[in-house]
Coordinates of N, CA and C in Angstrom, one line a residue:
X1 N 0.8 -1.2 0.0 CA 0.0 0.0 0.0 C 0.9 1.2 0.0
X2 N 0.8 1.9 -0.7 CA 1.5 3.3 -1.0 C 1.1 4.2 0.2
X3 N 1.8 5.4 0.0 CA 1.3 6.3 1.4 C 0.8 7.4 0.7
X4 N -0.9 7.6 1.4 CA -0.9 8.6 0.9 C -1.6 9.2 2.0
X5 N -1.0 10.7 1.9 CA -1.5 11.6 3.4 C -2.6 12.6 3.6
X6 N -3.5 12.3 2.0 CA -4.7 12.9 1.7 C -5.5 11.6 2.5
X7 N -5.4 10.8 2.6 CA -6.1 9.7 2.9 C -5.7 9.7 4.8
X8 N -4.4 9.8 5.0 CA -4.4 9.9 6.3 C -5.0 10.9 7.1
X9 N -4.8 12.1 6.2 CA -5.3 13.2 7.3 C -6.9 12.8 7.5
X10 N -7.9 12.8 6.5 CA -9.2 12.2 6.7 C -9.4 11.5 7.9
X11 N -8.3 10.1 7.8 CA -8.7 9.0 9.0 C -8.5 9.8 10.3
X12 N -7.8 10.5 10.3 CA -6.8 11.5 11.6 C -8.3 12.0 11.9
X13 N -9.0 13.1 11.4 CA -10.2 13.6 11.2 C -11.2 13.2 11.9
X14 N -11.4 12.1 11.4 CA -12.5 10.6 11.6 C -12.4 10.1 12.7
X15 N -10.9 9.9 13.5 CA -11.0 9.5 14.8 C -11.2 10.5 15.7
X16 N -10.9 11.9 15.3 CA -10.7 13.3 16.2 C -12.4 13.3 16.3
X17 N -12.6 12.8 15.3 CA -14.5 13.5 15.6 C -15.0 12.5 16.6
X18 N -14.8 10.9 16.5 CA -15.3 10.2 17.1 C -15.0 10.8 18.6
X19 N -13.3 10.5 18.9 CA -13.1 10.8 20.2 C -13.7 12.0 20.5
X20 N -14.1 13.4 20.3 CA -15.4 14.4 20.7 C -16.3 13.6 20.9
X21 N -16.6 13.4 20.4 CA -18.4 12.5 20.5 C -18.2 11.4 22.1
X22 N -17.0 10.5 22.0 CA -16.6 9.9 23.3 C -16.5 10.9 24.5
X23 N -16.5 12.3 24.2 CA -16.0 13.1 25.2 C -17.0 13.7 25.4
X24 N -18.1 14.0 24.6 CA -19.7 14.3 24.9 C -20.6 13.4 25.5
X25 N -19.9 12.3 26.0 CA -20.8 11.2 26.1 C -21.6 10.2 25.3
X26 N -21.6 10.7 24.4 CA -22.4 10.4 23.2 C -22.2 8.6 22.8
X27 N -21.0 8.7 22.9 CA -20.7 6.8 23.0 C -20.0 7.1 24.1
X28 N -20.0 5.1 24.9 CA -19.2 4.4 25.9 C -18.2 4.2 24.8
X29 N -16.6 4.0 25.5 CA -15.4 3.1 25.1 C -16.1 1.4 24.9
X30 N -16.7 0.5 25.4 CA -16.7 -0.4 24.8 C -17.9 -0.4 24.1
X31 N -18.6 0.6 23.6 CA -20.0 0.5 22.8 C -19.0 1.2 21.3
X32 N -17.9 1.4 21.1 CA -17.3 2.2 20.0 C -16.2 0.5 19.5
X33 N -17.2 0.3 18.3 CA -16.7 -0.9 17.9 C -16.1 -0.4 16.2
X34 N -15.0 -0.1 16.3 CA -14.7 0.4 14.8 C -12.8 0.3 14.5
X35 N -12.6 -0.1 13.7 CA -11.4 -0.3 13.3 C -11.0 0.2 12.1
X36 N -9.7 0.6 11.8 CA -9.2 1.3 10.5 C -7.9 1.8 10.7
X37 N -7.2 1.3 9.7 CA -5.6 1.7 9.7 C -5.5 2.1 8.2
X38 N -4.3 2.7 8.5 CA -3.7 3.4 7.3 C -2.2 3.8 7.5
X39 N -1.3 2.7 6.6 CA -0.1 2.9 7.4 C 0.1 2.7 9.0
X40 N 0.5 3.4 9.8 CA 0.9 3.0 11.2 C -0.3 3.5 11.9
X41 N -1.5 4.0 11.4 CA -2.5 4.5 12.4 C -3.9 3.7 12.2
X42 N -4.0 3.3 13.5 CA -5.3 2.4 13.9 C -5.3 2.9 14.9
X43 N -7.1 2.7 14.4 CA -8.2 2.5 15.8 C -8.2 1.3 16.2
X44 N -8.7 1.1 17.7 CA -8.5 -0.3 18.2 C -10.4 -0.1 18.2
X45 N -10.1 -2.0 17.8 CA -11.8 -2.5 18.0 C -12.4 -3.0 19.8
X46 N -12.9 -1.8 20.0 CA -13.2 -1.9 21.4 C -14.1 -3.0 21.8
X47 N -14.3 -3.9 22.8 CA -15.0 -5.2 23.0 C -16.3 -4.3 23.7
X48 N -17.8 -5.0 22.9 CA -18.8 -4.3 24.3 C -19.2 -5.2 25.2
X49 N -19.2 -4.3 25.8 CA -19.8 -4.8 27.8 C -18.7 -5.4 28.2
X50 N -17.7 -5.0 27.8 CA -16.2 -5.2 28.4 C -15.5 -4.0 29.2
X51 N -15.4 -3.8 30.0 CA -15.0 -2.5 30.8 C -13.3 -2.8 31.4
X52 N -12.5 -3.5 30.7 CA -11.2 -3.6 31.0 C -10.9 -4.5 29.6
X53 N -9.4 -4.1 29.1 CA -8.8 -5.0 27.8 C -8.0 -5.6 28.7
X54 N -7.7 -6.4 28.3 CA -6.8 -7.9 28.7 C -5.5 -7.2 27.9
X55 N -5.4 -6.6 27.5 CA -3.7 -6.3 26.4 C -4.0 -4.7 26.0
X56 N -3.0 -4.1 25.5 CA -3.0 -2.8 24.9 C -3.8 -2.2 24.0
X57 N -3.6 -1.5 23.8 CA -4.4 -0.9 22.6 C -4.1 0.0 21.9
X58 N -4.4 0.3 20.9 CA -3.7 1.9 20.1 C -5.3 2.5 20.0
X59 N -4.7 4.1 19.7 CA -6.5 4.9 19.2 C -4.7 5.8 18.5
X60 N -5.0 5.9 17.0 CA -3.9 6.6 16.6 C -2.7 6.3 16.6
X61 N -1.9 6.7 17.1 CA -0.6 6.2 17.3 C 0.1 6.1 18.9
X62 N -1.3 6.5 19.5 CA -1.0 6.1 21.4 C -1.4 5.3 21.9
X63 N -0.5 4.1 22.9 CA -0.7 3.0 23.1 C -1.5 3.2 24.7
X64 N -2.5 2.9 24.5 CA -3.2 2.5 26.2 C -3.0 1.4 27.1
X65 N -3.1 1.2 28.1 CA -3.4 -0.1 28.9 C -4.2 -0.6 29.0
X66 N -5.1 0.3 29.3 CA -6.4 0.4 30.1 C -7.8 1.8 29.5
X67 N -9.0 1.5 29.8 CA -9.8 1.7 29.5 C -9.5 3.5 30.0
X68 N -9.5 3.3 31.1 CA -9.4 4.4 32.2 C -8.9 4.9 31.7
X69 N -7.2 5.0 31.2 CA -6.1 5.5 30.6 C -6.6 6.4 29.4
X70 N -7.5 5.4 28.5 CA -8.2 6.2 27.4 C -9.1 7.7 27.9
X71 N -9.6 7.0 29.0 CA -10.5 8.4 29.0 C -9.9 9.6 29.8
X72 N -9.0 9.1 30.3 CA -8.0 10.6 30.9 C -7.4 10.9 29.7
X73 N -6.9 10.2 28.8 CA -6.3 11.1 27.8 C -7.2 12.0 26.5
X74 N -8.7 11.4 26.7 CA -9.5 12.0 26.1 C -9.9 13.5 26.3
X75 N -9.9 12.7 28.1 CA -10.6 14.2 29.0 C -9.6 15.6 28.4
X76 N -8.1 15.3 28.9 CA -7.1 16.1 28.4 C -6.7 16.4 27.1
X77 N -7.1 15.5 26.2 CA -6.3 15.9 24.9 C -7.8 16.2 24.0
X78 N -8.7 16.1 23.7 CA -10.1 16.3 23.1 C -10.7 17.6 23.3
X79 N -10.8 18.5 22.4 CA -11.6 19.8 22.5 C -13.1 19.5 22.6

């Protein structure tokens, strides 16, 4: 797959709007079941009615532990 950065910036986009919406409440972390890469950037496929991952996870290019983890960095990094 070739790289193209018209296509990445979109996905970048795509996750920025989700994560607002996660930060409005609007979805739970395990009710946000969606995946997509492009190059080195993926969404992780969140499990529902799972309220802890067993392993890591990426949203972008940051690696979480934990659920909780996600949503402090949402709280802080999401307009």
């Amino acid at each position: 797959m070739s790289f193209n950065p018209i296509a990445l910036i979109n996905e970048n986009k795509r996750l920025n709007e989700q994560l607002r919406e996660l930060k409005k409440g609007r979805y739970t972390l395990p009710s946000l079941c969606d995946y997509f890469s492009i190059g080195e950037v993926a969404f992780a496929r969140f499990r529902k009615n799972t309220p802890d991952f067993p392993s890591p996870f990426l949203i972008g290019r940051k690696l979480f532990w934990s659920v909780d983890k996600v949503d402090e960095w949402v709280n802080n990094n999401v307009d």
